[in-house]
Amino acid sequence: MKPFLTKLSDMDRRDFLAYSAKAFLGVGLMPSVVRTTAFAADLPESRPTAKNVIYLYMAGGMSHLDTFDLKQGTEFQGATRSIKTNVPGVRMSAYLPGLAQQMDKLAVINSMFSNQGAHEEGRYFMHSSYTKRGTIQHPGIGSWLVKFDGNRNPNLPGVVHIGSPNPGGSNGFLEQRYAPLVVGNPEAGLQNSSRRQNMSEEEFRDMVSLTNAFDAEFHGRYKQQKKVEAYSEMYDDALKLMRSRDLAAFEIDKEPKHLRDSYGANPFGQGCLLARRLVEHDVRFVEVTLGNWDTHTNNFERVEENAAVLDKAMSTLLADLELRGMLEETMVVLATEFGRTPKINENDGRDHSPTAFSCVLAGGGIRGGQVYGKTDTSGKNVIENRVNVPDFNATIAYALGLPTEKTVYSPTGRPFRVADKGRPVLDLFG
Amino acid sequence: MTRVFSRVLGLCGGSVLFLASTGYGDAPVDFQTEVFPIFEARCFKCHSDEKQKGDLRLDSPAWILRGSENGKVLTAGDADDSPLYYLTTFDPDDPDYMPSKGKGLTKAEQQLLKRWIDEGAHFGEDMGGGMMAMAGAVPSPSGVGSKYTDDLPLPPATYEMPETMAAVVEKLEAMGLAVDTVNHDANYVEVSYTYAVKQKAYSLSLLEPVAGAVVKLNFARSKVEDGQLAGLGKFKQVSHLDLRNTSVTDAALEAVGELEGLEYLNLFGTSVTDAGLAKLHRLKGLRRIYLHGTKATPQGIARLERAIPGLKVVR
């Protein structure tokens, strides 16, 4: 039962509209027993199955033209070459040999569209589905997830961001308890999360209860005020975490050496490994950031370098999740703020181009081995099945079972939805 | 000719053009030769095919008419209601002043733009005909539809459980179990035991009142014991069973073998052996089984694969 949903429905009773089964062609994979029951006919054929998300964010704007949407044989391609994947007819950049062998797990979306051409704004839009405003902060999808669907592991935070001091998503106007925990260096784990060595558990408890006693009157008086409550909740959560056995989830040095090497001996690779461990411990949303994609100069060498890091980490992550039987419940997302121009500039670089770019989804009920959407011959504009940023986020939300139609009100009374007006791309499932 | 002349002057200096535009003001302003070049010089850096700040492009009539992320930029006949014009007249220190980068419009250019809009913002034959058609060929953000609009409804979804179920679910959740809807449909649930508080929570009899709804059972990392899975066969709807990283052994697989509807079985990191796998041979609907980290041998797995055609074994 999800009491929060009941609560939400009080605010917004807009029901889902009638549904035409023909509109959604998915490969039916409903459990055979269920299929024969009376109400099975009502079930949609696509099957979103995600519980958790590992969100790999390529900060700076990943060149779609040199990764997933190549334009070989045109003046726009430059030095990048394509290779075969393990799905017949689908090709990918030669910079991604590992992912090419995992293509059967991937849905590559080559028709992403954003209207935000600057880094901060693009990143904000990608994470929240809303354009940046001075007056309000919009929540990221991880915070929405925990808000709607709760925090599964009672001892760990629901949302963790790894590898960037500037996480694109935040709790926005949602309560502080939905805020991401930021981990700078995956190998260092969680800092200051243990009791001081010369302090016993008893002394620590005494100190905490003393603090509580001091604060009791204040809290009693201001209980109704969200910010006061949020502050004490933050303490409670920190205390829970310090005492939790689940802290072990942060210790990636417990993993075998060969696996650690396979993820890549760099912060992003180790971050992906940490992400897997956290999701294994039921952290709902883990974002890992890989920067340096802003290739205005020397695009080809830099993309090759960056892609090598991404390729090793993401292909190992997918294989690792599959081995553990976790790929069905874990959606792996590869996202960036925008693509880059077909035109190669005088510095052998590519500039920002938000009108067409590529993102990738895998797991969580996504049908692998497909390329969705098309760009024109240059890769500048989308010509088929455009996926707006809010649509992309709605697709992730849908995979997670979140109600994309529900309206939630900010403390100031303004209406917002998980992915604004985005609509999930149901063709990707099944 | 006169119009071209006035434009050239316009770019040279405001006061001269002011004379020019009033002097030759009888002829309407021509978009292609007079207004468009202003856009080219002052606006294209941020509002054309290279960049579209604020989701605005000014490099064709179609784009101009489409407006920006804030809506229309042009009201034909009313320059003072057209951001396309009035933003250029703001104080350069104003945050909304346009262009925000580079040299601003001269007074004369502003006048010309104003006059063109006040005269009805006609794009003229060349632009309005040829370029409009061309602009149509360019996939505009509003032109290439994403398939999913509000006209195309989503599958029906229910997130609220039937009342009969809600009471049972409440009881389960009080014991640390998690009950989640499956596939946006509260008539189907997954029950997770990972954070079960007490051993009592593992009693399958607790689930009996909602047996028809349980399609996934998730014991991952829980403290479930072999004996507690006895009677599993009653849950005929269960298609997914997750036992990864638990202490279950071959003994548990007896009961698992009764789950005729099973499609997904995760035994990752358990100590099951070939003897246990042999008890699964009759699960003809099984599609995926996860055996990495178990004691199953290639021979035992081969026997399982022969018994269940179409089974994918991950190890």
XYZ file of C-alpha atoms in Angstrom:
745
model
C 0.000 0.000 0.000
C 1.184 3.473 -0.800
C -0.502 5.888 1.545
C 1.192 8.853 -0.143
C -0.684 8.027 -3.305
C -3.959 8.058 -1.496
C -3.028 11.429 -0.172
C -2.096 12.673 -3.578
C -5.307 11.508 -5.086
C -7.106 13.857 -2.772
C -5.341 16.693 -4.471
C -5.851 15.457 -7.956
C -8.567 13.114 -8.932
C -7.928 13.361 -12.603
C -8.278 9.805 -13.757
C -6.351 8.107 -16.421
C -8.201 8.155 -19.674
C -9.556 5.172 -21.450
C -6.948 3.243 -23.244
C -6.779 1.749 -26.654
C -4.833 -1.477 -26.609
C -4.002 -1.129 -30.237
C -2.076 2.037 -29.592
C 0.564 0.230 -27.653
C 2.316 -2.592 -29.368
C 4.596 -4.392 -27.013
C 5.721 -7.952 -26.942
C 3.363 -9.515 -24.459
C 5.323 -11.064 -21.660
C 2.708 -11.225 -18.956
C 2.993 -14.222 -16.686
C 1.260 -17.059 -18.469
C -0.931 -17.889 -15.508
C -2.062 -14.311 -15.147
C -2.806 -14.156 -18.825
C -5.523 -16.744 -18.444
C -7.308 -15.011 -15.602
C -10.428 -13.000 -16.169
C -8.978 -9.554 -15.685
C -5.771 -10.170 -17.567
C -7.340 -8.653 -20.648
C -7.255 -5.257 -18.947
C -3.501 -5.279 -18.533
C -1.333 -3.161 -20.760
C 1.056 -5.228 -22.768
C 4.131 -3.184 -22.010
C 5.748 -4.065 -18.742
C 7.539 -1.463 -16.739
C 9.440 -3.356 -14.058
C 11.967 -0.922 -12.624
C 12.334 -0.369 -8.900
C 15.605 1.486 -8.930
C 17.583 3.677 -11.269
C 21.278 4.020 -11.977
C 21.569 7.284 -13.840
C 24.824 7.896 -15.662
C 25.133 11.566 -16.420
C 27.514 12.796 -19.113
C 28.157 16.369 -18.031
C 29.077 18.909 -20.666
C 27.044 17.531 -23.560
C 27.986 14.150 -25.023
C 28.510 14.230 -28.766
C 25.748 12.049 -30.204
C 27.555 12.095 -33.537
C 30.581 10.311 -32.147
C 28.799 7.824 -29.885
C 25.324 6.567 -30.849
C 24.180 8.530 -33.915
C 27.002 8.378 -36.444
C 26.811 10.019 -39.847
C 29.442 8.119 -41.711
C 30.185 9.151 -45.249
C 29.238 12.766 -44.578
C 31.391 15.818 -44.038
C 30.107 15.934 -40.454
C 31.625 12.720 -39.214
C 35.272 13.602 -38.724
C 37.579 10.897 -37.452
C 34.980 8.710 -35.743
C 34.223 5.288 -37.201
C 31.406 2.875 -36.510
C 31.467 -0.797 -35.595
C 28.952 -3.607 -35.590
C 27.022 -4.366 -32.451
C 25.606 -7.675 -31.285
C 22.300 -6.665 -32.849
C 22.256 -7.119 -36.635
C 21.907 -3.865 -38.512
C 22.695 -1.629 -35.561
C 26.032 0.152 -35.506
C 27.727 2.194 -32.848
C 30.879 4.242 -32.425
C 34.133 2.317 -32.449
C 34.888 4.174 -29.227
C 32.277 1.972 -27.502
C 33.322 -1.620 -28.188
C 32.039 -2.949 -24.861
C 28.604 -1.391 -25.156
C 28.390 -2.588 -28.754
C 28.435 -6.098 -27.332
C 25.593 -5.150 -24.963
C 23.397 -3.552 -27.605
C 20.816 -6.291 -27.120
C 20.140 -4.766 -23.699
C 19.961 -1.143 -24.871
C 17.287 1.123 -26.225
C 19.201 3.924 -27.918
C 17.115 7.074 -28.354
C 18.574 9.182 -31.156
C 15.739 11.682 -31.258
C 16.187 13.540 -28.004
C 15.211 17.194 -28.162
C 15.923 19.987 -25.708
C 15.471 23.717 -26.010
C 18.197 24.517 -23.503
C 21.569 25.172 -25.059
C 23.571 26.217 -22.001
C 25.118 23.739 -19.561
C 23.476 24.722 -16.296
C 20.079 25.253 -17.829
C 20.289 22.080 -19.897
C 21.367 20.026 -16.945
C 18.590 21.432 -14.809
C 16.011 20.748 -17.502
C 17.262 17.204 -18.041
C 17.008 16.424 -14.363
C 13.750 18.136 -13.500
C 11.779 18.438 -16.772
C 11.279 22.107 -15.987
C 13.275 25.082 -17.192
C 15.257 26.909 -14.585
C 13.399 29.626 -12.754
C 14.536 32.130 -10.216
C 11.520 31.608 -8.035
C 11.383 27.876 -7.436
C 13.554 24.754 -7.450
C 12.093 21.682 -9.135
C 12.814 18.203 -7.765
C 14.892 15.671 -9.653
C 13.370 12.357 -10.591
C 15.144 10.525 -7.765
C 13.554 12.757 -5.170
C 10.155 12.352 -6.821
C 10.631 8.601 -6.667
C 11.295 8.574 -2.940
C 8.495 11.043 -2.348
C 5.959 8.897 -4.186
C 7.224 5.439 -3.480
C 9.109 5.628 -0.236
C 12.577 4.727 0.817
C 12.953 0.983 0.680
C 16.012 0.572 2.849
C 15.106 2.164 6.158
C 18.757 2.889 6.943
C 20.147 4.343 3.752
C 19.224 7.512 1.899
C 16.947 6.961 -1.058
C 18.903 9.130 -3.487
C 22.685 9.216 -3.848
C 24.765 11.286 -6.242
C 28.321 10.227 -6.946
C 31.202 12.111 -8.469
C 29.905 15.618 -8.854
C 29.789 18.441 -6.335
C 27.000 19.885 -8.458
C 24.270 17.283 -8.712
C 21.810 18.191 -11.424
C 18.855 16.959 -9.452
C 17.819 18.102 -6.010
C 14.842 17.656 -3.746
C 13.623 21.001 -5.086
C 10.528 22.122 -3.245
C 10.052 18.669 -1.721
C 11.002 18.073 1.890
C 14.643 17.850 2.912
C 14.410 14.111 3.544
C 14.145 13.527 -0.213
C 17.429 15.301 -0.918
C 20.281 13.379 -2.542
C 23.265 12.338 -0.485
C 26.350 13.534 -2.331
C 29.421 11.288 -2.408
C 32.446 13.013 -3.901
C 34.918 10.205 -4.254
C 33.475 6.696 -4.510
C 36.626 5.096 -3.153
C 36.628 7.225 -0.037
C 33.096 6.109 0.716
C 31.017 8.040 3.155
C 33.012 10.553 5.138
C 32.493 11.202 8.855
C 29.931 8.467 9.095
C 31.424 6.699 12.073
C 31.562 7.504 15.758
C 34.717 9.183 16.999
C 37.100 6.484 18.120
C 37.496 7.583 21.715
C 33.781 7.872 22.279
C 31.767 4.842 23.338
C 28.301 4.072 22.035
C 26.930 4.948 25.505
C 28.616 8.322 25.581
C 27.421 8.978 22.067
C 23.870 8.071 22.990
C 24.021 10.311 26.036
C 25.202 13.167 23.944
C 22.432 12.690 21.401
C 19.742 12.433 24.032
C 21.125 15.522 25.748
C 20.867 17.395 22.469
C 17.325 16.141 22.068
C 16.448 17.234 25.570
C 17.805 20.714 24.938
C 15.885 20.928 21.698
C 12.664 19.382 22.938
C 10.921 22.573 23.888
C 11.895 24.297 20.681
C 10.743 21.378 18.580
C 7.503 21.193 20.516
C 6.793 24.807 19.839
C 7.718 24.742 16.149
C 6.678 21.213 15.255
C 4.401 22.486 12.505
C 7.180 24.243 10.706
C 8.570 22.157 7.917
C 12.079 23.546 8.032
C 12.535 22.869 11.728
C 11.229 19.388 11.260
C 13.468 18.822 8.250
C 16.484 19.796 10.283
C 15.808 17.312 13.035
C 14.923 14.650 10.475
C 18.322 15.172 8.954
C 19.920 14.416 12.320
C 17.755 11.350 12.792
C 18.710 10.028 9.376
C 22.396 10.636 9.989
C 22.209 8.771 13.283
C 20.393 5.859 11.696
C 22.986 5.696 8.977
C 25.920 5.772 11.393
C 24.559 2.790 13.248
C 23.496 0.816 10.224
C 25.086 -2.354 9.010
C 24.057 -1.218 5.546
C 26.941 1.239 5.634
C 28.890 -1.688 4.206
C 27.172 -0.915 0.926
C 29.630 1.960 0.545
C 32.697 -0.230 0.872
C 33.633 -1.022 -2.683
C 36.958 -2.459 -1.554
C 34.957 -5.546 -0.589
C 34.570 -6.331 -4.301
C 36.998 -8.677 -6.046
C 39.937 -6.981 -7.711
C 39.161 -8.259 -11.199
C 35.654 -6.799 -11.040
C 36.940 -3.451 -9.796
C 39.437 -3.360 -12.657
C 36.764 -4.305 -15.095
C 34.673 -1.257 -14.095
C 37.763 0.873 -14.694
C 40.356 2.258 -12.302
C 38.905 5.755 -12.344
C 36.324 7.643 -10.275
C 33.508 7.055 -12.754
C 34.143 3.311 -13.034
C 34.364 2.907 -9.290
C 31.317 5.137 -8.960
C 29.351 2.742 -11.139
C 30.471 -0.152 -8.985
C 29.381 1.751 -5.888
C 26.074 2.463 -7.609
C 25.522 -1.249 -8.128
C 26.272 -1.965 -4.477
C 23.918 0.760 -3.318
C 21.086 -0.372 -5.554
C 21.685 -3.892 -4.318
C 21.005 -2.455 -0.867
C 17.799 -0.898 -2.167
C 18.928 2.683 -2.621
C 16.357 3.863 -5.122
C 18.210 6.314 -7.329
C 21.950 6.585 -7.817
C 23.434 9.110 -10.175
C 27.047 8.868 -11.312
C 28.545 11.779 -13.211
C 31.252 11.708 -15.852
C 32.375 15.171 -16.896
C 34.606 16.577 -19.596
C 32.184 16.126 -22.516
C 32.207 19.800 -23.469
C 34.365 19.209 -26.498
C 34.525 22.639 -28.158
C 38.138 21.844 -28.924
C 39.781 18.641 -29.994
C 36.463 16.784 -30.029
C 37.616 13.504 -31.462
C 40.483 12.731 -29.130
C 38.536 13.849 -26.111
C 35.424 11.878 -26.988
C 37.572 8.816 -27.556
C 39.152 9.194 -24.116
C 35.862 9.852 -22.368
C 34.015 7.135 -24.232
C 36.628 4.610 -23.146
C 35.858 5.380 -19.503
C 32.113 5.264 -20.108
C 32.303 2.114 -22.198
C 34.220 0.071 -19.673
C 32.099 1.161 -16.741
C 28.672 0.947 -18.325
C 29.230 -2.338 -20.132
C 30.594 -3.922 -16.955
C 27.693 -2.488 -14.977
C 25.133 -3.980 -17.350
C 26.832 -7.375 -17.301
C 27.156 -7.263 -13.522
C 23.498 -6.388 -13.026
C 22.457 -9.116 -15.443
C 24.545 -11.703 -13.636
C 22.773 -10.855 -10.409
C 19.362 -10.920 -11.994
C 18.981 -7.232 -11.201
C 18.612 -5.785 -14.671
C 14.868 -6.236 -14.714
C 14.377 -4.181 -11.570
C 17.140 -1.681 -12.263
C 16.829 0.853 -15.021
C 20.157 2.087 -16.308
C 19.975 5.526 -17.866
C 22.630 7.282 -19.905
C 21.830 10.961 -20.219
C 23.427 14.292 -21.035
C 22.244 17.891 -21.364
C 22.489 18.188 -25.142
C 24.324 16.980 -28.223
C 26.886 18.689 -30.351
C 26.960 20.399 -33.710
C 27.470 18.437 -36.914
C 29.711 21.267 -38.035
C 33.253 20.727 -36.879
C 34.666 24.073 -35.781
C 38.107 25.539 -36.441
C 39.466 23.951 -33.266
C 38.481 20.485 -34.401
C 35.688 20.701 -31.868
C 31.932 20.561 -31.816
C 29.718 23.185 -30.167
C 26.424 22.845 -28.274
C 23.420 21.531 -30.143
C 20.280 20.752 -28.165
C 17.939 20.152 -31.107
C 18.982 16.515 -31.490
C 20.985 14.226 -29.268
C 21.181 10.697 -27.920
C 20.294 9.073 -24.619
C 20.167 5.393 -23.724
C 17.903 3.276 -21.533
C 18.432 -0.310 -20.414
C 16.764 -2.628 -17.941
C 13.598 -1.970 -15.992
C 11.391 -3.524 -18.633
C 13.018 -1.763 -21.598
C 13.132 -3.850 -24.759
C 16.794 -4.031 -25.693
C 18.293 -3.999 -29.154
C 16.311 -1.070 -30.500
C 17.176 2.336 -31.890
C 14.343 4.816 -31.458
C 13.916 7.993 -33.476
C 15.932 9.488 -36.299
C 17.850 12.634 -37.104
C 18.423 14.252 -40.482
C 21.500 13.534 -42.576
C 23.606 15.920 -40.539
C 22.368 14.999 -37.064
C 21.260 18.574 -36.420
C 17.511 18.028 -36.244
C 15.119 15.249 -35.344
C 13.000 13.944 -38.197
C 11.212 11.017 -36.594
C 9.719 10.202 -33.179
C 10.980 13.178 -31.278
C 11.474 12.598 -27.570
C 11.374 15.798 -25.556
C 13.278 15.939 -22.317
C 10.053 15.709 -20.275
C 8.991 12.690 -22.368
C 12.286 11.020 -21.548
C 11.800 11.621 -17.832
C 8.192 10.493 -18.054
C 9.485 7.252 -19.559
C 11.796 6.710 -16.598
C 8.966 7.591 -14.226
C 6.625 5.204 -15.988
C 9.172 2.398 -15.752
C 9.277 3.001 -12.020
C 5.526 2.838 -11.717
C 5.227 6.525 -10.863
C 2.018 8.309 -11.791
C 3.054 10.792 -14.465
C -0.469 12.203 -14.474
C -0.608 13.192 -10.822
C -0.236 16.789 -9.824
C 1.659 17.687 -6.704
C 1.548 21.159 -5.214
C 4.624 23.039 -4.083
C 4.530 24.746 -0.696
C 3.526 27.900 -2.528
C 0.570 26.126 -4.049
C 1.805 25.810 -7.588
C 1.033 22.589 -9.467
C 3.853 20.332 -10.658
C 4.162 16.834 -12.060
C 6.985 14.288 -12.081
C 7.895 15.025 -15.669
C 5.867 18.157 -16.316
C 3.731 17.438 -19.367
C 5.988 14.655 -20.603
C 4.473 11.439 -21.915
C 6.197 8.080 -21.547
C 7.431 6.486 -24.743
C 5.699 3.149 -24.394
C 7.250 1.712 -27.558
C 10.466 1.305 -25.630
C 9.011 -1.277 -23.273
C 7.996 -4.868 -23.719
C 16.360 50.913 -54.319
C 15.394 53.535 -51.825
C 14.715 50.882 -49.271
C 18.094 49.313 -49.716
C 19.624 52.725 -49.457
C 17.903 53.466 -46.200
C 19.034 50.162 -44.770
C 22.633 50.841 -45.590
C 22.343 54.205 -43.970
C 20.614 52.618 -41.053
C 23.591 50.489 -40.281
C 25.809 53.523 -40.498
C 24.110 55.759 -38.015
C 20.882 56.485 -36.291
C 20.339 60.113 -36.999
C 20.900 59.750 -40.710
C 18.536 56.842 -40.933
C 15.954 58.649 -38.906
C 15.824 61.205 -41.668
C 15.865 58.501 -44.254
C 13.066 56.491 -42.787
C 10.842 59.476 -42.299
C 11.876 60.945 -45.592
C 11.185 57.831 -47.567
C 8.590 56.574 -45.145
C 5.745 56.301 -47.563
C 6.780 52.913 -48.876
C 6.188 50.099 -46.387
C 9.233 48.525 -44.752
C 10.467 45.471 -46.620
C 11.227 42.507 -44.424
C 13.788 40.779 -46.555
C 15.987 43.723 -47.336
C 15.489 45.889 -44.299
C 14.483 43.900 -41.227
C 16.030 40.501 -41.821
C 19.565 41.955 -42.100
C 19.138 43.502 -38.655
C 18.319 40.114 -37.245
C 21.283 38.651 -39.086
C 23.664 41.193 -37.650
C 22.317 41.473 -34.124
C 20.408 38.312 -33.246
C 21.645 35.285 -35.159
C 24.504 34.543 -32.797
C 21.983 33.255 -30.286
C 18.784 32.800 -32.267
C 19.417 30.800 -35.433
C 20.382 27.301 -36.461
C 23.541 27.360 -34.342
C 21.953 28.313 -31.053
C 18.380 28.802 -29.936
C 18.547 30.663 -26.668
C 15.173 30.781 -25.022
C 14.024 28.350 -27.704
C 13.882 31.233 -30.181
C 15.059 31.275 -33.783
C 14.863 34.313 -35.997
C 16.257 32.926 -39.226
C 13.002 32.369 -41.028
C 9.452 33.712 -40.868
C 8.193 30.355 -39.619
C 10.572 30.377 -36.700
C 9.803 33.981 -35.867
C 6.094 33.244 -35.834
C 6.621 30.218 -33.643
C 7.991 32.422 -30.898
C 10.118 31.533 -27.896
C 9.750 29.434 -24.789
C 7.760 32.315 -23.340
C 5.330 32.379 -26.251
C 4.809 34.712 -29.170
C 7.437 37.357 -29.814
C 5.518 39.167 -32.517
C 2.090 40.792 -32.543
C 1.480 42.021 -36.058
C 0.329 45.631 -36.000
C 1.468 46.349 -32.470
C 5.175 46.761 -31.916
C 4.722 47.777 -28.315
C 3.129 44.395 -27.673
C 5.935 42.534 -29.502
C 8.922 41.445 -27.399
C 10.802 41.161 -30.676
C 10.769 44.945 -30.734
C 10.310 46.270 -27.243
C 13.090 44.212 -25.632
C 15.551 46.012 -27.894
C 14.424 49.372 -26.507
C 15.081 48.574 -22.865
C 17.961 50.081 -20.975
C 21.065 48.028 -21.851
C 21.527 47.302 -18.136
C 18.086 45.736 -17.907
C 18.408 41.932 -17.572
C 15.778 41.467 -20.282
C 17.462 43.797 -22.763
C 18.137 42.288 -26.178
C 20.545 41.500 -27.639
C 22.068 40.344 -24.370
C 25.435 39.980 -26.065
C 27.139 42.112 -28.664
C 26.102 45.518 -29.949
C 22.538 46.579 -29.473
C 20.227 47.919 -32.136
C 20.697 51.526 -33.084
C 17.790 53.905 -32.600
C 17.220 53.796 -36.343
C 17.122 50.038 -36.444
C 14.666 50.041 -33.586
C 12.495 52.489 -35.498
C 12.613 50.386 -38.613
C 11.650 47.268 -36.714
C 8.830 49.098 -34.977
C 7.505 50.464 -38.214
C 7.618 47.050 -39.880
C 5.599 45.487 -37.064
C 3.156 48.380 -36.864
C 2.630 48.105 -40.583
C 1.427 44.559 -40.090
C 4.685 42.555 -40.017
C 4.416 41.373 -43.593
C 7.148 39.023 -44.646
C 6.759 39.872 -48.326
C 6.676 37.613 -51.317
C 10.238 36.356 -51.347
C 10.319 35.549 -47.696
C 6.697 34.773 -47.196
C 6.553 32.503 -50.200
C 9.863 30.822 -50.808
C 11.316 30.968 -47.362
C 8.114 30.025 -45.631
C 7.983 26.887 -47.723
C 11.591 26.176 -46.928
C 11.000 26.709 -43.268
C 8.223 24.187 -43.464
C 10.672 21.628 -44.772
C 12.908 22.231 -41.797
C 11.606 20.078 -39.007
C 10.389 22.562 -36.503
C 9.992 21.617 -32.866
C 6.276 21.958 -33.193
C 6.234 20.127 -36.500
C 7.885 16.811 -35.709
C 5.536 15.447 -33.159
C 6.672 13.175 -30.462
C 4.113 10.421 -30.736
C 2.899 10.895 -27.229
C 0.674 13.823 -26.741
C -2.247 14.317 -24.460
C -4.469 12.953 -27.196
C -2.990 9.520 -26.784
C -3.969 8.167 -23.412
C -1.814 6.004 -21.218
C -2.873 2.516 -20.256
C -5.248 2.503 -17.345
C -3.592 2.516 -13.983
C -4.775 1.874 -10.478
C -2.574 2.711 -7.552
C -5.133 2.285 -4.852
C -5.614 -1.204 -3.615
C -9.062 -2.670 -3.163
C -10.240 -2.142 0.375
C -10.265 -5.836 1.116
C -6.586 -5.948 0.307
C -5.610 -2.740 2.042
C -6.252 -4.166 5.497
C -4.037 -7.171 4.858
C -1.343 -5.029 3.341
C -1.328 -2.761 6.350
C -0.720 -5.762 8.566
C 2.123 -6.987 6.361
C 3.772 -3.594 6.293
C 3.638 -3.391 10.047
C 5.908 -6.446 10.063
C 8.475 -4.763 7.856
C 7.334 -6.266 4.576
C 6.937 -4.047 1.543
C 3.944 -4.459 -0.727
C 4.167 -2.752 -4.088
C 1.861 -2.585 -7.029
C 3.099 -4.237 -10.203
C 2.768 -2.802 -13.683
C 0.761 0.249 -12.539
C -1.978 -2.072 -11.323
C -2.830 -2.377 -7.660
C -4.602 -5.653 -8.326
C -1.164 -7.219 -8.649
C 1.461 -6.923 -5.975
C 5.033 -7.760 -5.175
C 5.789 -8.670 -1.586
C 9.348 -7.962 -0.400
C 10.829 -9.523 2.715
C 14.257 -7.890 2.742
C 13.513 -5.706 5.753
C 11.205 -8.064 7.601
C 11.321 -7.278 11.298
C 10.613 -10.680 12.797
C 10.794 -14.310 11.741
C 7.028 -14.393 12.191
C 6.766 -12.154 9.127
C 7.925 -15.000 6.888
C 4.854 -17.094 7.530
C 3.261 -17.577 4.123
C -0.131 -17.968 5.721
C -0.134 -14.194 6.198
C -0.351 -13.839 2.434
C -3.228 -16.234 1.946
C -5.980 -13.599 1.992
C -4.285 -11.864 -0.962
C -2.922 -14.962 -2.676
C -4.635 -14.135 -5.953
C -2.850 -10.804 -6.187
C 0.712 -11.835 -5.379
C 2.699 -12.098 -8.613
C 6.192 -11.433 -7.281
C 7.857 -12.670 -4.127
C 11.101 -10.983 -3.216
C 13.212 -12.576 -0.490
C 16.496 -11.031 -1.655
C 19.042 -10.623 1.187
C 16.383 -11.588 3.734
C 16.670 -14.074 6.576
C 14.238 -16.538 5.025
C 14.809 -20.207 5.868
C 14.095 -23.313 3.823
C 11.179 -24.456 5.927
C 9.353 -21.159 5.597
C 8.883 -21.697 1.881
C 6.831 -24.860 2.337
C 3.398 -24.414 0.822
C 4.641 -21.942 -1.803
C 2.748 -23.897 -4.471
C -0.522 -22.376 -3.280
C 0.485 -19.052 -4.792
C -0.386 -19.943 -8.320
C -0.056 -16.394 -9.626
C 3.579 -16.000 -8.676
C 5.737 -15.458 -11.748
C 8.819 -13.989 -10.048
C 10.724 -15.404 -7.122
C 13.888 -13.764 -5.849
C 15.998 -15.689 -3.345
C 19.360 -14.121 -4.079
C 21.921 -13.913 -1.275
C 19.844 -15.896 1.187
C 20.691 -19.037 3.130
C 18.188 -21.237 1.286
C 19.386 -24.648 0.094
C 18.194 -27.459 -2.119
C 15.553 -28.232 0.494
C 13.694 -25.038 -0.428
C 13.590 -25.896 -4.105
C 11.081 -28.662 -3.427
C 8.471 -26.010 -2.724
C 9.751 -23.735 -5.503
C 9.193 -26.592 -7.949
C 5.462 -26.368 -7.243
C 5.199 -22.808 -8.551
C 3.883 -23.716 -11.955
C 3.553 -20.147 -13.165
C 7.151 -19.234 -12.387
C 9.041 -17.337 -15.089
C 11.903 -15.733 -13.171
C 13.921 -17.429 -10.457
C 16.908 -15.770 -8.834
C 19.201 -18.057 -6.832
C 22.327 -15.867 -7.105
C 24.671 -16.385 -4.190
C 22.774 -19.300 -2.628
C 24.218 -22.742 -1.940
C 21.875 -24.725 -4.181
C 23.336 -27.672 -6.113
C 22.416 -29.884 -9.054
C 20.215 -31.936 -6.740
C 18.118 -28.834 -6.105
C 17.914 -27.918 -9.775
C 16.548 -31.375 -10.530
C 13.430 -30.402 -8.580
C 12.749 -27.554 -10.995
C 12.507 -29.636 -14.153
C 8.753 -29.413 -14.323
C 8.646 -25.604 -14.371
C 8.030 -25.514 -18.104
C 7.174 -21.805 -18.081
C 10.476 -20.768 -16.505
C 12.263 -18.259 -18.744
C 15.214 -17.056 -16.689
C 17.186 -18.536 -13.841
C 20.163 -16.908 -12.110
C 22.759 -19.339 -10.801
C 25.978 -17.357 -10.426
C 27.660 -18.060 -7.108
C 25.782 -21.346 -6.545
C 27.176 -24.871 -6.497
C 25.378 -25.895 -9.669
C 27.651 -27.643 -12.208
C 27.590 -27.432 -15.991
C 26.115 -30.941 -16.066
C 23.266 -30.069 -13.731
C 22.569 -26.906 -15.703
C 22.601 -28.801 -18.999
C 20.008 -31.232 -17.617
C 17.826 -28.302 -16.554
C 18.149 -26.701 -19.966
C 17.111 -29.957 -21.650
C 14.085 -30.244 -19.380
C 12.920 -26.665 -19.977
C 13.198 -25.542 -23.574
C 13.616 -21.802 -23.971
C 15.153 -21.307 -20.531
C 17.913 -18.714 -20.230
C 20.473 -19.628 -17.603
C 22.645 -16.802 -16.277
C 25.687 -17.959 -14.329
